[in-house]
GROMACS .gro file of C-alpha atoms in nm:
model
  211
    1UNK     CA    1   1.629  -3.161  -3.894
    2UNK     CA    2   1.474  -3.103  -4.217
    3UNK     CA    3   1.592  -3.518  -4.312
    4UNK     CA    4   1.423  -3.642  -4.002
    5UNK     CA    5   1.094  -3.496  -4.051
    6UNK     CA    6   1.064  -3.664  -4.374
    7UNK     CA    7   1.158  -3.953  -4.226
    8UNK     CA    8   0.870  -3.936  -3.990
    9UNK     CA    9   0.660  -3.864  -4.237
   10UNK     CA   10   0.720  -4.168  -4.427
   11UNK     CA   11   0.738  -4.344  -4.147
   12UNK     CA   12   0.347  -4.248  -4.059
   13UNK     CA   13   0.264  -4.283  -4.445
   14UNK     CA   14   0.442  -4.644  -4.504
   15UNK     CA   15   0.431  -4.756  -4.198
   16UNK     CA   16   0.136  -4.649  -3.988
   17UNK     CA   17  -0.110  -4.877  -4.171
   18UNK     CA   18  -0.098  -5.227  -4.346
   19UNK     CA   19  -0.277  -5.223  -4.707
   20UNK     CA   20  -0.444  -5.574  -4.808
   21UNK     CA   21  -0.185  -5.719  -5.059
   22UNK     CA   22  -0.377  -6.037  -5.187
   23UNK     CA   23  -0.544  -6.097  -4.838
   24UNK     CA   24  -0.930  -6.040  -4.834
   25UNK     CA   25  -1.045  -5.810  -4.571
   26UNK     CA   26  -1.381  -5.797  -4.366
   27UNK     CA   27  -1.478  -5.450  -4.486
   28UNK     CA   28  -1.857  -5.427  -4.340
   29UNK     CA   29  -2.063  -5.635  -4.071
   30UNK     CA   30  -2.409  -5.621  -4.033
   31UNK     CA   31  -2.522  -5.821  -3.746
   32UNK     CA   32  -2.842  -5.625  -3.545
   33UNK     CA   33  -3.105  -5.546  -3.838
   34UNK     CA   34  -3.376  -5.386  -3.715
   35UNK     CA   35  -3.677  -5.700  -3.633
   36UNK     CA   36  -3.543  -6.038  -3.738
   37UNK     CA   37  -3.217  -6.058  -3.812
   38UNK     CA   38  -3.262  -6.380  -4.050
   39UNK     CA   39  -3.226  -6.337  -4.391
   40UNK     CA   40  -3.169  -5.944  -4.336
   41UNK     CA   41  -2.786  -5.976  -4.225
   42UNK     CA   42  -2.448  -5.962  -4.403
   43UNK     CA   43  -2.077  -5.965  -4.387
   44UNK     CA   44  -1.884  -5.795  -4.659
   45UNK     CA   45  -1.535  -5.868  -4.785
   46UNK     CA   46  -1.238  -5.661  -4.984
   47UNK     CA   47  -1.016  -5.831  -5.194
   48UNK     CA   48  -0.840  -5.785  -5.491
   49UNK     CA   49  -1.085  -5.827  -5.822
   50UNK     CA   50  -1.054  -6.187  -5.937
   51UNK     CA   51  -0.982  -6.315  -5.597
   52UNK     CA   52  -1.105  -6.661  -5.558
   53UNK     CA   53  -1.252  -6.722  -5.201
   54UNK     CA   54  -1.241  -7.132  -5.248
   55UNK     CA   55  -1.126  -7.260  -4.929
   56UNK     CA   56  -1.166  -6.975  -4.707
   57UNK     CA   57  -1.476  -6.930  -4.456
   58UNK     CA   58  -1.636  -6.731  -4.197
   59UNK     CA   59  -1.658  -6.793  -3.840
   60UNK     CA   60  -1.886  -6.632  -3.554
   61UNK     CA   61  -1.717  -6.645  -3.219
   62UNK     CA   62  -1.932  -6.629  -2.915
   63UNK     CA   63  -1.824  -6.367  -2.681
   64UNK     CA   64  -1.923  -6.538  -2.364
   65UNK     CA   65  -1.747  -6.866  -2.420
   66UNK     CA   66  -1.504  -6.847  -2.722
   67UNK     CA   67  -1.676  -7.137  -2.961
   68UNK     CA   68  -1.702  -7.095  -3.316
   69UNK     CA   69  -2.114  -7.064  -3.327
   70UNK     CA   70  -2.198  -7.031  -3.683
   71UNK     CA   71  -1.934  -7.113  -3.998
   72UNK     CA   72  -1.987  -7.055  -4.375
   73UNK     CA   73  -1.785  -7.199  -4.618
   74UNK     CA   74  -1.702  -6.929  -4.915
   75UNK     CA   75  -1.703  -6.999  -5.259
   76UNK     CA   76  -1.726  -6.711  -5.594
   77UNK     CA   77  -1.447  -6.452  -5.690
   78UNK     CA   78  -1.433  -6.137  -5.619
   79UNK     CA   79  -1.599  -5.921  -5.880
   80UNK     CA   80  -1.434  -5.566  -6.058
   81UNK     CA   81  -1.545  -5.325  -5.747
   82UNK     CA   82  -1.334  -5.531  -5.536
   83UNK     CA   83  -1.646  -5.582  -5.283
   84UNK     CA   84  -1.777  -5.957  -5.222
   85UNK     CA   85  -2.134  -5.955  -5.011
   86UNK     CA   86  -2.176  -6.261  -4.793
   87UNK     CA   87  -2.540  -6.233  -4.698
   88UNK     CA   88  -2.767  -6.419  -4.448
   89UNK     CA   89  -3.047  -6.627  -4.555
   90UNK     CA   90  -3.373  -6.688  -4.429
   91UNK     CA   91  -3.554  -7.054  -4.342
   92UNK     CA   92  -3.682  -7.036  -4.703
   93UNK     CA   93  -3.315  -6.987  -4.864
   94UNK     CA   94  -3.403  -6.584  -4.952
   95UNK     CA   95  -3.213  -6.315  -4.871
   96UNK     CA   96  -3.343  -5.950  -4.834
   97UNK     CA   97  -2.958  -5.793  -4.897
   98UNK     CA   98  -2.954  -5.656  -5.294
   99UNK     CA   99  -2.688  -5.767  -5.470
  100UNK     CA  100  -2.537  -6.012  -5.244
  101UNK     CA  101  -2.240  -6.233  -5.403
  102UNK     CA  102  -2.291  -6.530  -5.207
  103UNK     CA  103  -2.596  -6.628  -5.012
  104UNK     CA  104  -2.558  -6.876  -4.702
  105UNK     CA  105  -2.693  -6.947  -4.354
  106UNK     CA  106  -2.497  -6.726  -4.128
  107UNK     CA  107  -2.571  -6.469  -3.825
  108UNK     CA  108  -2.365  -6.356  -3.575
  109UNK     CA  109  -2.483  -6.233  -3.254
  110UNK     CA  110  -2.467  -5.927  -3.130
  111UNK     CA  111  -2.162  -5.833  -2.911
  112UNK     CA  112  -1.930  -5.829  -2.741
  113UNK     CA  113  -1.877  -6.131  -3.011
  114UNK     CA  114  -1.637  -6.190  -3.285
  115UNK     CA  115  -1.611  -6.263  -3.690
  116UNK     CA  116  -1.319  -6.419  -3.814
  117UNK     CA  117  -1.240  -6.509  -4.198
  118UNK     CA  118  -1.033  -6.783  -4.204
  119UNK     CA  119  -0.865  -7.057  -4.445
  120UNK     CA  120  -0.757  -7.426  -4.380
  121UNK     CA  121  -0.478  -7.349  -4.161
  122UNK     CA  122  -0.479  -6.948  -3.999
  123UNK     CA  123  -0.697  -6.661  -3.909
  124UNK     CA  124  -0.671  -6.408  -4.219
  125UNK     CA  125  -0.892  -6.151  -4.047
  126UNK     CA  126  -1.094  -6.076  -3.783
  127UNK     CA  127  -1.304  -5.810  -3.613
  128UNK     CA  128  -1.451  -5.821  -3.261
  129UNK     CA  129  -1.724  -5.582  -3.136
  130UNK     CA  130  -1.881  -5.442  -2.802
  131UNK     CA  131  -1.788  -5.440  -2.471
  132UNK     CA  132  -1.545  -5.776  -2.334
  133UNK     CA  133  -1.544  -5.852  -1.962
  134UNK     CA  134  -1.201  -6.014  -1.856
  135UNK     CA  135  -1.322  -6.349  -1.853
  136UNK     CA  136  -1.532  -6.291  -2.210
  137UNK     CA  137  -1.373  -6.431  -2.531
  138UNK     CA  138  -1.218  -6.130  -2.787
  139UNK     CA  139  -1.121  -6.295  -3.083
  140UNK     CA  140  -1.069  -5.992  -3.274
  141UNK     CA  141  -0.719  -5.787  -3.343
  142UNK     CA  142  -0.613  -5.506  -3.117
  143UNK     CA  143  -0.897  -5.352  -2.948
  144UNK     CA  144  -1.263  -5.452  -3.007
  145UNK     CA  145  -1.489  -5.216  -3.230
  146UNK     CA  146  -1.766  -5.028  -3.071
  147UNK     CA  147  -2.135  -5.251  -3.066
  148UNK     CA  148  -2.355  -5.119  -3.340
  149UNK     CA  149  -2.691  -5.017  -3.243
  150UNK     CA  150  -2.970  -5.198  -3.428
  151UNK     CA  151  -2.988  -5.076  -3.789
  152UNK     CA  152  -2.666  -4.990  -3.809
  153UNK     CA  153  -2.387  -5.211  -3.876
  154UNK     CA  154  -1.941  -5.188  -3.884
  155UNK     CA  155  -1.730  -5.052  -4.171
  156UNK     CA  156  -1.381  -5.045  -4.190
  157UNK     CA  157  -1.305  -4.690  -4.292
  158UNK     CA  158  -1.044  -4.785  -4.547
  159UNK     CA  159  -1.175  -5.153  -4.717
  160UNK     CA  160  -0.856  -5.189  -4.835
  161UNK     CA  161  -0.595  -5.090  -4.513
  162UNK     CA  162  -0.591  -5.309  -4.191
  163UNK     CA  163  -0.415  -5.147  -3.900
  164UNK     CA  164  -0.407  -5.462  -3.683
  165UNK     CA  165  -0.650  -5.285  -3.415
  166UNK     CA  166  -1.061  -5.343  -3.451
  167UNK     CA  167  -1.139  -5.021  -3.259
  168UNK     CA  168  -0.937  -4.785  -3.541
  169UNK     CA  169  -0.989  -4.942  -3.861
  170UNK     CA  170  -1.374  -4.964  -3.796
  171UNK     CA  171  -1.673  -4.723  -3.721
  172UNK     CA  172  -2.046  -4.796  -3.662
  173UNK     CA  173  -2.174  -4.679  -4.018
  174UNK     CA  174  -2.557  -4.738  -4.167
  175UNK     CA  175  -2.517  -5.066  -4.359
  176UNK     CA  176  -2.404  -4.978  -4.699
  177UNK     CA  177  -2.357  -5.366  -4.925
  178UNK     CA  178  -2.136  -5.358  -5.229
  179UNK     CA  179  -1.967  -5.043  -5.138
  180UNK     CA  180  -1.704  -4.861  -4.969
  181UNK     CA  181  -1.372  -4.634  -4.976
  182UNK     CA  182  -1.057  -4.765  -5.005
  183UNK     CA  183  -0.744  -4.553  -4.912
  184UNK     CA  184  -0.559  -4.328  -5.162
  185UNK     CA  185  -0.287  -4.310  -5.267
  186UNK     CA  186  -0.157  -4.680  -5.230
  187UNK     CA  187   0.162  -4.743  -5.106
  188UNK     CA  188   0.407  -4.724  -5.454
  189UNK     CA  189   0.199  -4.382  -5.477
  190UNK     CA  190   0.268  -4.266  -5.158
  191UNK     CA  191   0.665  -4.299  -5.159
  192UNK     CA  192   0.693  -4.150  -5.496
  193UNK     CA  193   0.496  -3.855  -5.367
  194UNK     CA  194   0.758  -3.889  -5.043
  195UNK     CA  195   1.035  -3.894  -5.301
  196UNK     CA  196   0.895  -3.580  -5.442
  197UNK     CA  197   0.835  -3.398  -5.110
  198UNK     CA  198   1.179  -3.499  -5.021
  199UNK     CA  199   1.348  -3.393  -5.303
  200UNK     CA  200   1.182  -3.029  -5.267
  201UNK     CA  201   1.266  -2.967  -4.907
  202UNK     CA  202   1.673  -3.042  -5.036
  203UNK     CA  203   1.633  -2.791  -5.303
  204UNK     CA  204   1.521  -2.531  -5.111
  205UNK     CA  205   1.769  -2.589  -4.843
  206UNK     CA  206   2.015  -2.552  -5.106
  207UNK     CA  207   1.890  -2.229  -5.228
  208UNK     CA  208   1.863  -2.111  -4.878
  209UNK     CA  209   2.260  -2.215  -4.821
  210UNK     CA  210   2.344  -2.038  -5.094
  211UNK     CA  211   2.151  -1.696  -5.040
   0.00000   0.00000   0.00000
């Protein structure tokens, strides 16, 4: 009984979630600021510091008809925080986002539509938001993330961990560029602390045998 449970336990630990291992993430979308949404807008990605994002873009998919409406080509590396902020610029090239990494023309709409981060060949990630009628487009993984009201915007509640399902790995969040939480303890982490656990529920097993 007491082998199972620990079992389980990894099981949830290892298992239950899918760290980014060299794959950038979207971590944050910010799609509905409040007024104009040009130059005020940003999509935020996780990687591993020193990532290079050469050859990888982003993609707006439009719920209503599934076409790719807007597309930015990437380019920088990812800096020490592990945070790279893709931000929205305005008809005179500015940007209002602080601190963003990489500034380029691109807005999605607001939902239900879709972002996806892609390279030459595959989808690498992709989050789709709001509310899809059966004939609507969700280009997204899982289940689509709740529609942010304007002001606020998406975060993935662990930058770093991708569950495969939009509507658990994000929340509607105020928009917060540059920053985030990532999960502890990463996976090597969390089976040595398994290991550990393990290891003290034999022990005591043991000493109850022998009492």
């Amino acid at each position: 009984m007491l082998q199972g449970r620990f079992f389980a336990l990894a099981q949830v630990v290892v298992f239950g979630s899918t760290a980014a291992a060299g794959t950038p993430l979207i971590s944050e979308v910010f799609y509905d600021a409040p007024g104009s949404d040009s130059g005020n807008v940003f999509v935020e990605l996780y990687a591993a510091p020193g990532t290079s994002l050469a050859g990888l873009a982003l993609e707006a998919v439009n719920g209503d008809n599934g076409e790719v409406h807007a597309q930015a080509e990437l380019s920088g590396i990812v800096g020490s925080s592990g945070f790279f902020v893709v931000a929205d610029v305005g008809s005179d090239g500015s940007t209002e986002i602080a601190g963003a990494d990489l500034s380029i023309e691109f807005d999605p709409q607001n939902g239900p539509d879709s972002v996806r981060l892609v390279d030459a060949t595959r989808v690498l990630d992709a989050v789709g938001f709001g509310v899809f009628a059966p004939e609507q487009f969700f280009a997204g993984e899982g289940l689509p993330a709740q529609d942010a009201d304007g002001g606020d915007g998406l975060s993935r509640l662990f930058a770093n961990v991708d569950t495969d399902n939009n509507a658990r790995d994000f929340a509607v969040a105020a928009p917060t560029p540059g920053f985030g939480v990532t999960a502890v303890p990463e996976p090597g982490s969390a089976l040595l602390a398994l290991a550990g656990l393990a290891g003290l529920g034999w022990f005591r097993r043991r000493r109850a045998v022998a009492s």
